[in-house]
Coordinates of N, CA and C and ligand atoms in Angstrom, one line a residue:
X1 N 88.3 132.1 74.5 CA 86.9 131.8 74.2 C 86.8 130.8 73.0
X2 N 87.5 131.1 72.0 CA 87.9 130.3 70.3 C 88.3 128.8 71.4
X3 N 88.9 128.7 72.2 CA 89.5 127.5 72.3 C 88.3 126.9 72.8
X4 N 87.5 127.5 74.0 CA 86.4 126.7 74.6 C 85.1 126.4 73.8
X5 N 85.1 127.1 72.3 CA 84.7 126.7 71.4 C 84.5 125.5 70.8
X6 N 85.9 125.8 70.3 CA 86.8 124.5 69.4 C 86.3 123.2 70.5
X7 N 86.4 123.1 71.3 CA 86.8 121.7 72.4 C 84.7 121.4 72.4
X8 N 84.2 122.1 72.9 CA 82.6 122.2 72.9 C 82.1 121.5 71.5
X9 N 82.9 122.0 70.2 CA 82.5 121.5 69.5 C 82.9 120.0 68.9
X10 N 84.3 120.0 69.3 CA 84.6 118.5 69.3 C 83.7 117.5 70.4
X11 N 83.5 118.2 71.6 CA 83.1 117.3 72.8 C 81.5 117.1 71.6
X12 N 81.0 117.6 71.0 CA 79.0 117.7 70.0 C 80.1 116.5 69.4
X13 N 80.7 116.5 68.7 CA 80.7 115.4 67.7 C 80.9 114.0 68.0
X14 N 81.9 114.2 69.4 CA 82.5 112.9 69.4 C 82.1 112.9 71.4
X15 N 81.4 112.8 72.4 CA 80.8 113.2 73.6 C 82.0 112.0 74.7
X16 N 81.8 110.9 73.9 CA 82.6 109.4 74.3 C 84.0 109.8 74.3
X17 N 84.2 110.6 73.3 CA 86.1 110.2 73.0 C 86.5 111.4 73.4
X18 N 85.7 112.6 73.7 CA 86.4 113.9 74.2 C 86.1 113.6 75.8
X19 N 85.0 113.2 76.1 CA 84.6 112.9 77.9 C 84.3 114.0 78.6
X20 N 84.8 115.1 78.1 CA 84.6 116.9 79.1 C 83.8 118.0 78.1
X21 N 83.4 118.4 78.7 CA 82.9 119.9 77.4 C 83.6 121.2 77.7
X22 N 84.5 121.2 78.8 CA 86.0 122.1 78.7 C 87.5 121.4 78.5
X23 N 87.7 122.5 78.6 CA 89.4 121.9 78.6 C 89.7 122.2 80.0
X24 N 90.7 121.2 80.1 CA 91.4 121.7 81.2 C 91.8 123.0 81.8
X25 N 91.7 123.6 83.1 CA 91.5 125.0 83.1 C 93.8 124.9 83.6
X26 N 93.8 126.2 83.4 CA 95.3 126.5 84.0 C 96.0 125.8 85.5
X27 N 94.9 125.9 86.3 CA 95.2 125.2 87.5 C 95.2 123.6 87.5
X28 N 94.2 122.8 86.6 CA 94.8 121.5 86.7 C 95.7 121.4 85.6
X29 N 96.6 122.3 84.6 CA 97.4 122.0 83.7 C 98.7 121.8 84.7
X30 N 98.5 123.2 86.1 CA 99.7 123.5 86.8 C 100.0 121.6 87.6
X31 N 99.1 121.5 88.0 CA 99.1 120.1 88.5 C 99.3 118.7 88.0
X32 N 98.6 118.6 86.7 CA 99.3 117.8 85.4 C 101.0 118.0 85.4
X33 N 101.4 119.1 85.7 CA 102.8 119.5 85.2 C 103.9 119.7 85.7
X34 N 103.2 119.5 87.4 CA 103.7 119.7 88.6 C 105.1 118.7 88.4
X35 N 106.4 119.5 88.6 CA 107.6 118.7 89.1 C 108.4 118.5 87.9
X36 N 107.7 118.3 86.5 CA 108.5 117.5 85.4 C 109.1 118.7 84.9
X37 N 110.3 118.1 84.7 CA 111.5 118.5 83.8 C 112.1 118.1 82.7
X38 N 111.4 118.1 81.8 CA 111.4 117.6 80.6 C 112.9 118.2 80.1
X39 N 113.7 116.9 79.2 CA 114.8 117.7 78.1 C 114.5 116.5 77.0
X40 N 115.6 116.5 75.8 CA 115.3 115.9 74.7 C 115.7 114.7 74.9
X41 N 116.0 114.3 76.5 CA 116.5 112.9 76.4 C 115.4 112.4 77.1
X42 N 114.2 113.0 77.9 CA 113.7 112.4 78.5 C 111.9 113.6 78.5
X43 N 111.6 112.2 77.4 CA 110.5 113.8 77.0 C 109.3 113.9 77.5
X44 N 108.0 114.6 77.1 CA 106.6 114.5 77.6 C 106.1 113.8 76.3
X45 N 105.3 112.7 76.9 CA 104.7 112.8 75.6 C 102.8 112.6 76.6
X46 N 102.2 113.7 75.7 CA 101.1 114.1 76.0 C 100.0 113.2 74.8
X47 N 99.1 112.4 75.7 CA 98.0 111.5 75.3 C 96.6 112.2 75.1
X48 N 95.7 112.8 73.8 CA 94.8 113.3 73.8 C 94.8 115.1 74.3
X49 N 96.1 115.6 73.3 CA 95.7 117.0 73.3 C 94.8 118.0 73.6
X50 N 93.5 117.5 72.5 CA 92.5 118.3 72.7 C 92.8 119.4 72.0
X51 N 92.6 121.0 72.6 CA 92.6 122.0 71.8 C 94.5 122.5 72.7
X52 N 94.8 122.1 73.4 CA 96.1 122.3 73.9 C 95.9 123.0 75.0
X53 N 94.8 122.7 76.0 CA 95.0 123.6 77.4 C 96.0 123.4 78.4
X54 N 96.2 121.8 78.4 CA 98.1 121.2 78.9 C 99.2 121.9 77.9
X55 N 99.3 121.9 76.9 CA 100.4 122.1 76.0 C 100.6 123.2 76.0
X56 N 100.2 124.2 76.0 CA 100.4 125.3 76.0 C 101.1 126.3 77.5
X57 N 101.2 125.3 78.4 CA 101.7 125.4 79.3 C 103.2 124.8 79.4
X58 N 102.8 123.6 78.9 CA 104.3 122.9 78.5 C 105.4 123.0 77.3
X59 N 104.7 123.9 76.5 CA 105.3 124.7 75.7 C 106.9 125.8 76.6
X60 N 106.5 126.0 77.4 CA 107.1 127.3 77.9 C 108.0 126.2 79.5
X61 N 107.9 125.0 79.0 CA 108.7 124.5 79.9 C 109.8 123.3 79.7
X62 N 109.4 123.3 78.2 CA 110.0 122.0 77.1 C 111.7 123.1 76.4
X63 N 112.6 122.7 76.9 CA 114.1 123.5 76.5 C 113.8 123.4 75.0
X64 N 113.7 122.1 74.3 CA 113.3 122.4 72.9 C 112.4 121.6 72.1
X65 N 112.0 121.7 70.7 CA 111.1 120.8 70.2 C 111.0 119.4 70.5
X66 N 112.1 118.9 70.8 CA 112.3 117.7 70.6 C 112.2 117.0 72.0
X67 N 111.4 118.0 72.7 CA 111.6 117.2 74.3 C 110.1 117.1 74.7
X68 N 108.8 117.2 73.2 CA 107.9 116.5 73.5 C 107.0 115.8 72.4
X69 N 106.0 115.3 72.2 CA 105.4 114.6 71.5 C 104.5 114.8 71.6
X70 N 102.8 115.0 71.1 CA 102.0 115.0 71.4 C 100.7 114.3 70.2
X71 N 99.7 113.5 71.2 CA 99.1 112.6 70.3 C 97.6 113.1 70.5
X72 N 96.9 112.9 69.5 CA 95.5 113.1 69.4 C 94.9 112.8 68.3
X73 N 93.6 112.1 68.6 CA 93.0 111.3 67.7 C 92.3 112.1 66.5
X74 N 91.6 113.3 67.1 CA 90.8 114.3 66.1 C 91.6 115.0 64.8
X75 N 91.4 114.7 63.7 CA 92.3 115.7 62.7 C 91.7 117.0 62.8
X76 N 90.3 117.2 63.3 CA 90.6 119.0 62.7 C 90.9 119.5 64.0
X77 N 90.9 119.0 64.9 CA 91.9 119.3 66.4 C 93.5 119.4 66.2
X78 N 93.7 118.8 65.6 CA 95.3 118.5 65.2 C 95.7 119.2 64.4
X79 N 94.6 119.7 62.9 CA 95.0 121.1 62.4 C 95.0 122.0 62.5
X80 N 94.0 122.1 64.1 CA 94.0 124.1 64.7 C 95.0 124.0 65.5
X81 N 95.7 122.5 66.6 CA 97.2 122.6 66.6 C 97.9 122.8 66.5
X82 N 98.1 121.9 65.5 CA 99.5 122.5 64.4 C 100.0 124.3 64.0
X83 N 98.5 124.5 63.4 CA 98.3 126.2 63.5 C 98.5 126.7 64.9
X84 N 98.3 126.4 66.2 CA 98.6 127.0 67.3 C 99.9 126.8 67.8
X85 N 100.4 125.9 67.2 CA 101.5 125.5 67.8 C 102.5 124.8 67.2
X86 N 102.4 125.6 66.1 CA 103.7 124.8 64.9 C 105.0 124.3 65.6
X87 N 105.6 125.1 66.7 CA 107.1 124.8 67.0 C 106.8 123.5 68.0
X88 N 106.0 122.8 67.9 CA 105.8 121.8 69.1 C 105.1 120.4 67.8
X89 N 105.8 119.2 68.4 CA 105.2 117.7 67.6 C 103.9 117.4 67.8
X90 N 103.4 117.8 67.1 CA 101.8 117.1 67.6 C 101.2 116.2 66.1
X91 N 100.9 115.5 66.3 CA 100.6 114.3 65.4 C 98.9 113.7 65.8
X92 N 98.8 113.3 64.3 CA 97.1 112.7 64.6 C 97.5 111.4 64.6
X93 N 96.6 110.7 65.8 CA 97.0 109.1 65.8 C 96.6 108.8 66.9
X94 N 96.6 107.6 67.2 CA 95.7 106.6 68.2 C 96.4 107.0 69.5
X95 N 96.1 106.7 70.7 CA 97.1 106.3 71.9 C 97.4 105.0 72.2
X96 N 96.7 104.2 71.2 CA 96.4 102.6 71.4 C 97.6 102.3 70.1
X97 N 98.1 103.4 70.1 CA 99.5 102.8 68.9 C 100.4 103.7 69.5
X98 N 100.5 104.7 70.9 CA 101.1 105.4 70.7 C 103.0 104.4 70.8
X99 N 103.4 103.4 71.3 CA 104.6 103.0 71.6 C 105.2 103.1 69.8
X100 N 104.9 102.6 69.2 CA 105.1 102.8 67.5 C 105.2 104.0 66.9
X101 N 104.1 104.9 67.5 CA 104.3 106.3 67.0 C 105.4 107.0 67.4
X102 N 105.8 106.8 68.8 CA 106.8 107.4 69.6 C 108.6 107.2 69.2
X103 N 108.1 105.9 68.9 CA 109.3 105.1 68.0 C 109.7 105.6 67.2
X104 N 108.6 105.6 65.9 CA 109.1 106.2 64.6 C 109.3 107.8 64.4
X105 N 109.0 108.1 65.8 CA 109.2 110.1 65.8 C 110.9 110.0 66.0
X106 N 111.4 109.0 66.2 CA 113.0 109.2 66.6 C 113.4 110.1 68.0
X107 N 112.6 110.8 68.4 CA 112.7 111.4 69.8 C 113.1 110.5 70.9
X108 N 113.7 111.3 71.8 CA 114.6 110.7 73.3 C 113.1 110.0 73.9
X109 N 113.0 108.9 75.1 CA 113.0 108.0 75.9 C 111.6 108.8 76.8
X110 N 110.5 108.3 76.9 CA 109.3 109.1 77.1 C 109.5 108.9 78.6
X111 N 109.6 110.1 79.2 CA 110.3 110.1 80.4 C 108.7 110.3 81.3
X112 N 108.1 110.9 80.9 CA 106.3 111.6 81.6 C 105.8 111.4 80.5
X113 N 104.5 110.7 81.0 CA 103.6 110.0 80.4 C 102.4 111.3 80.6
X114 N 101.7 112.3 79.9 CA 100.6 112.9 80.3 C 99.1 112.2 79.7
X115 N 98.5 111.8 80.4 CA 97.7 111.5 79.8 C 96.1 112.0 80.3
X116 N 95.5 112.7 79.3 CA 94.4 112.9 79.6 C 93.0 112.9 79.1
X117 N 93.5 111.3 78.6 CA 92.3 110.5 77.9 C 90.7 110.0 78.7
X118 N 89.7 110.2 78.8 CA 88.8 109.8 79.3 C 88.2 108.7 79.1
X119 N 89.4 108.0 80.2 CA 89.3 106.3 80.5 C 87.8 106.1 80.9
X120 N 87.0 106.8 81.2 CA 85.2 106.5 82.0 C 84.7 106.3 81.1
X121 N 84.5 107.0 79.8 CA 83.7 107.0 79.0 C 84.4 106.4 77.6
X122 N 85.5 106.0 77.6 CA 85.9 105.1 76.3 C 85.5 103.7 76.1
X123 N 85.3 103.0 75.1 CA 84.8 101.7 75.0 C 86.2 100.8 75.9
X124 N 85.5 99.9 76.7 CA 86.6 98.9 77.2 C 87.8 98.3 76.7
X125 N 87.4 98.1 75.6 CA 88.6 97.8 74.6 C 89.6 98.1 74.0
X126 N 89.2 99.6 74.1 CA 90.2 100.7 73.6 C 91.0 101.3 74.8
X127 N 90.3 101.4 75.9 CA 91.1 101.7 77.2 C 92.2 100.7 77.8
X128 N 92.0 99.2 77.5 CA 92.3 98.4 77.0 C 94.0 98.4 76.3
X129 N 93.4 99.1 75.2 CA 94.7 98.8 74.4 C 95.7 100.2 74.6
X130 N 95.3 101.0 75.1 CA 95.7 102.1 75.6 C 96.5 101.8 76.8
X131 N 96.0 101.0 77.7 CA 96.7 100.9 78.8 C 98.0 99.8 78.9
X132 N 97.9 98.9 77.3 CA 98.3 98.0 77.1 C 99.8 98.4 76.6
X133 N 99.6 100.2 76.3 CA 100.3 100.6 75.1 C 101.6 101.5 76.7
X134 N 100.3 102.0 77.8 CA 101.0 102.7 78.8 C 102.3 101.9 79.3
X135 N 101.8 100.5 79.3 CA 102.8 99.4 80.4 C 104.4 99.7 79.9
X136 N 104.1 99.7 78.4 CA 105.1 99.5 77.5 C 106.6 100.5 78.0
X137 N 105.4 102.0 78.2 CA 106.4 103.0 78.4 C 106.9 102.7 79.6
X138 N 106.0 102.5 81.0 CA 106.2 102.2 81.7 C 107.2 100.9 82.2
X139 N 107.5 100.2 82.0 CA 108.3 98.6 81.8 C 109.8 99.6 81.7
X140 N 109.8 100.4 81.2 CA 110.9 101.2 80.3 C 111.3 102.5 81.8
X141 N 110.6 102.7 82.4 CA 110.9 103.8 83.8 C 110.2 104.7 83.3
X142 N 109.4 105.4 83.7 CA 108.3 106.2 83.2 C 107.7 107.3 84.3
X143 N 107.0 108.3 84.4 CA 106.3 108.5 85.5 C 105.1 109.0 84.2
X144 N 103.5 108.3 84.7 CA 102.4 108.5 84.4 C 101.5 109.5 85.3
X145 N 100.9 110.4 84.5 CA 99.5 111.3 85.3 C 98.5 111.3 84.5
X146 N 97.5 111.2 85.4 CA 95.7 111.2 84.4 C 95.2 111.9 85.4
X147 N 94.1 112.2 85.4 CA 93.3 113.0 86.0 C 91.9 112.2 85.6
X148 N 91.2 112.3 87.1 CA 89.9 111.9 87.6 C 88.8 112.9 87.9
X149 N 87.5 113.4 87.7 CA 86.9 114.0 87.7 C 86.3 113.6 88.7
X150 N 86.2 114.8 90.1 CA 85.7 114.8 91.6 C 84.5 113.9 91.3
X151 N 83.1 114.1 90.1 CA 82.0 113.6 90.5 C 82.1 112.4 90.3
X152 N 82.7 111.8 89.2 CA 83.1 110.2 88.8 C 84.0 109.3 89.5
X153 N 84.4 110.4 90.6 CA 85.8 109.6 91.5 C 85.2 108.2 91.9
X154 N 84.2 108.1 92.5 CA 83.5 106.7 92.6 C 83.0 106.1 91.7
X155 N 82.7 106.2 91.0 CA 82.0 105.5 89.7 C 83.0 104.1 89.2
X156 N 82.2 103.2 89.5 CA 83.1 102.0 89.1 C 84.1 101.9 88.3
X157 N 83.7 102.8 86.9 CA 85.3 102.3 86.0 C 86.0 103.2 86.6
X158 N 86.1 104.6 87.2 CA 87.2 105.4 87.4 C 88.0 104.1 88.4
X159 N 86.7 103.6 89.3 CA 87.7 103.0 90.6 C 88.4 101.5 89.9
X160 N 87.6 101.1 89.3 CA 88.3 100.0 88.4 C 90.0 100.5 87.7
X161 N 89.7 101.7 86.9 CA 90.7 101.8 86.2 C 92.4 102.2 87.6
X162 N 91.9 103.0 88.3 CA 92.7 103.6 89.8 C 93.1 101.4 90.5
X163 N 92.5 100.9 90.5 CA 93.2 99.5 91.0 C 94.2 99.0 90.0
X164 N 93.5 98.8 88.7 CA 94.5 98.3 87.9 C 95.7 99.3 87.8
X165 N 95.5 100.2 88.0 CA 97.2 100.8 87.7 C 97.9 100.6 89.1
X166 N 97.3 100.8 90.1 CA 97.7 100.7 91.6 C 98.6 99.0 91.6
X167 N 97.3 97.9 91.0 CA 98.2 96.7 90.7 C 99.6 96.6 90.4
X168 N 99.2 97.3 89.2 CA 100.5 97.2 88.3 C 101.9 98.2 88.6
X169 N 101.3 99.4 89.3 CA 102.6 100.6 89.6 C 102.8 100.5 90.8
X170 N 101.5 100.2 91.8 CA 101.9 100.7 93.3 C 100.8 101.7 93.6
X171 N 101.1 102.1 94.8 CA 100.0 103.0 95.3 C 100.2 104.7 94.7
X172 N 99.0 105.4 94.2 CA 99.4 106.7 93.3 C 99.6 107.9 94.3
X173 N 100.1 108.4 93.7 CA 100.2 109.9 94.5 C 98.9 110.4 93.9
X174 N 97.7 111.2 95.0 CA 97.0 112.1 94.8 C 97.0 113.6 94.9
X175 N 96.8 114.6 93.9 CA 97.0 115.6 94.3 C 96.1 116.3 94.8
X176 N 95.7 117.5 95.6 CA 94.5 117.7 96.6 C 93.5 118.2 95.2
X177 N 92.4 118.5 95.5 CA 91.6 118.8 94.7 C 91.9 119.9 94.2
X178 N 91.3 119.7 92.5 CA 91.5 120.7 91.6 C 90.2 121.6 91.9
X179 N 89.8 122.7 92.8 CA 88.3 123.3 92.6 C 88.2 124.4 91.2
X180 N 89.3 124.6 91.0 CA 88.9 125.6 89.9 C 89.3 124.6 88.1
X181 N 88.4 124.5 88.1 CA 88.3 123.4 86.9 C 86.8 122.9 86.5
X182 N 86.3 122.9 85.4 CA 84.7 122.0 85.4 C 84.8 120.7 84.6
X183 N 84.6 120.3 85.3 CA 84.3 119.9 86.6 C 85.5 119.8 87.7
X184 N 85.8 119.9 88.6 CA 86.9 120.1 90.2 C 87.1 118.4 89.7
X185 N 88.5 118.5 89.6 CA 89.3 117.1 89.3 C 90.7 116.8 90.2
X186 N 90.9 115.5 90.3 CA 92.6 115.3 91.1 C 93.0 115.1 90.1
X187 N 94.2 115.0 90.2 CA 95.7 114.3 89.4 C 96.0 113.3 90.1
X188 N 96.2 112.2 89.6 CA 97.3 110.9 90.0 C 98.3 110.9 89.2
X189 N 99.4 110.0 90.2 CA 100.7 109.8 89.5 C 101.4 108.7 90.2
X190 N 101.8 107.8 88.5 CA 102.3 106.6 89.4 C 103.7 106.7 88.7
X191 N 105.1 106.1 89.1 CA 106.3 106.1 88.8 C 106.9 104.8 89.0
X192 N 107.6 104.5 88.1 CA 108.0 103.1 87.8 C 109.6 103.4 87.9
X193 N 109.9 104.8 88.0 CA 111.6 105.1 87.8 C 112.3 104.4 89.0
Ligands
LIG1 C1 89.2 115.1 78.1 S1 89.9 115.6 76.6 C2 91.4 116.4 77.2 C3 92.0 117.5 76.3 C4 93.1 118.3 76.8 N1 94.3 117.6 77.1 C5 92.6 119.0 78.1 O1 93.1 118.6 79.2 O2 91.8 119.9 78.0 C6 90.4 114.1 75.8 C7 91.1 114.2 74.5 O3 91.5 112.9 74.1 C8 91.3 112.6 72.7 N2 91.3 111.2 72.5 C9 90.3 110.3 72.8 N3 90.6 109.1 72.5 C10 91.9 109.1 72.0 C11 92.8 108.2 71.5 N4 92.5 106.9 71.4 N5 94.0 108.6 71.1 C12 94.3 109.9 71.1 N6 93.5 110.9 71.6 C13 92.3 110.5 72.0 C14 90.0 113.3 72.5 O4 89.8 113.6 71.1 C15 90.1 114.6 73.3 O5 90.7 115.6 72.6

C-alpha cells in the first residue's frame, strides 16, 4: 500500500515523467524479466525505477550487487530506494546520460536493457536523447524491453516509437497481454546479441 502511495504521489508531482499512477503489478514485472540471467559480467541495468516494483523482483534474481544498476530521475524516489534496497545500485540521474553513468559505476557490460520509461508522455527531445543513449548499449549487443500500455498501443507516439526501434533492431518480440496490471500492458523486446 506505502509503495502504491509513494508512486501516486510522485505520478501528483511530476504526471509527464512518471506516465502511470501505479507501479507495475508482479505479473508484468514477471514479463519484464522473463528469460534474463543476469551475472556481474553481463548486467541489468533498469531505466526509471520508480518505487521498485521491477527491482524488487530482480533483486532475488541478480547472483550479486554488482550484476545491476539502476537509474532514476526522482531523488526522493531514489531515497525511499536506497532505504528499500540498500544492497542493490540505484542512483539518481538522467537516462539521457545513462551510457556515462554506466561507465563511471565501473560495473560489467549492460547485457538487458530494462526500461520502463514513459516514452508517450515524455517531451520529444528527451525521448530523443534517451533513445540516442539506448543505441549506444545496444551497438555494444544488448537485449532491450519496454512496455506499452494496451490503451495507448495505437496512439501515434507509442506506434512511432515501436517503428523506430523495429528500424533500428528488427522486428520485436511481443509478449501476450499483461491483463492483470492498470492499465493491461505488453512487453517488447528487441536483441541486437
Ligand atoms: C512508468 S514509471 C515506472 C516505474 C517502475 N519501474 C514500474 O514499473 O512501476 C516511470 C519512471 O521513470 C522515471 N523517469 C522518467 N524520466 C526519466 C529519466 N529521464 N531518467 C530516469 N528516470 C526517469 C519516473 O520518475 C518514473 O519513476
Amino acid at each position: 500500500m506505502k509503495e502504491k502511495v509513494k508512486f501516486l504521489q510522485a505520478f501528483l508531482k511530476n504526471p509527464l515523467k512518471v506516465g502511470a499512477i501505479m507501479p507495475s503489478s508482479p505479473d508484468l514485472a514477471a514479463q519484464m524479466l522473463a528469460g534474463i540471467v543476469p551475472d556481474d559480467h553481463h548486467i541489468v541495468l533498469e531505466l526509471g525505477v520508480g518505487t521498485g516494483a521491477i527491482t524488487k523482483f530482480l533483486r532475488d534474481m541478480i547472483p550479486s550487487k554488482d550484476s545491476y544498476l539502476g537509474l532514476e530521475l526522482d531523488a526522493n524516489l531514489v531515497k525511499e530506494l536506497n532505504r528499500t534496497f540498500p544492497d542493490m545500485h540505484i542512483v539518481q540521474g538522467n537516462a539521457a546520460e545513462a551510457y556515462k553513468i554506466h561507465a563511471e559505476s565501473g560495473l560489467g557490460k549492460v547485457r538487458y536493457l530494462v526500461c520502463c520509461l514513459p516514452f508517450v508522455s515524455l517531451p520529444k527531445e528527451v525521448s530523443e536523447s534517451v533513445l540516442a543513449e539506448i543505441e549506444k548499449f545496444m551497438d555494444e549487443g544488448c537485449e532491450l524491453r519496454i512496455f506499452q500500455y494496451a490503451h495507448g498501443y495505437f496512439l501515434p507516439p507509442a506506434v512511432r516509437l515501436r517503428d523506430m526501434l523495429k528500424k533500428r533492431y528488427g522486428h520485436e518480440h511481443r509478449s501476450p497481454l499483461v491483463m492483470n496490471n492498470v492499465p493491461p500492458a505488453f512487453t517488447l523486446t528487441w536483441s541486437t546479441l
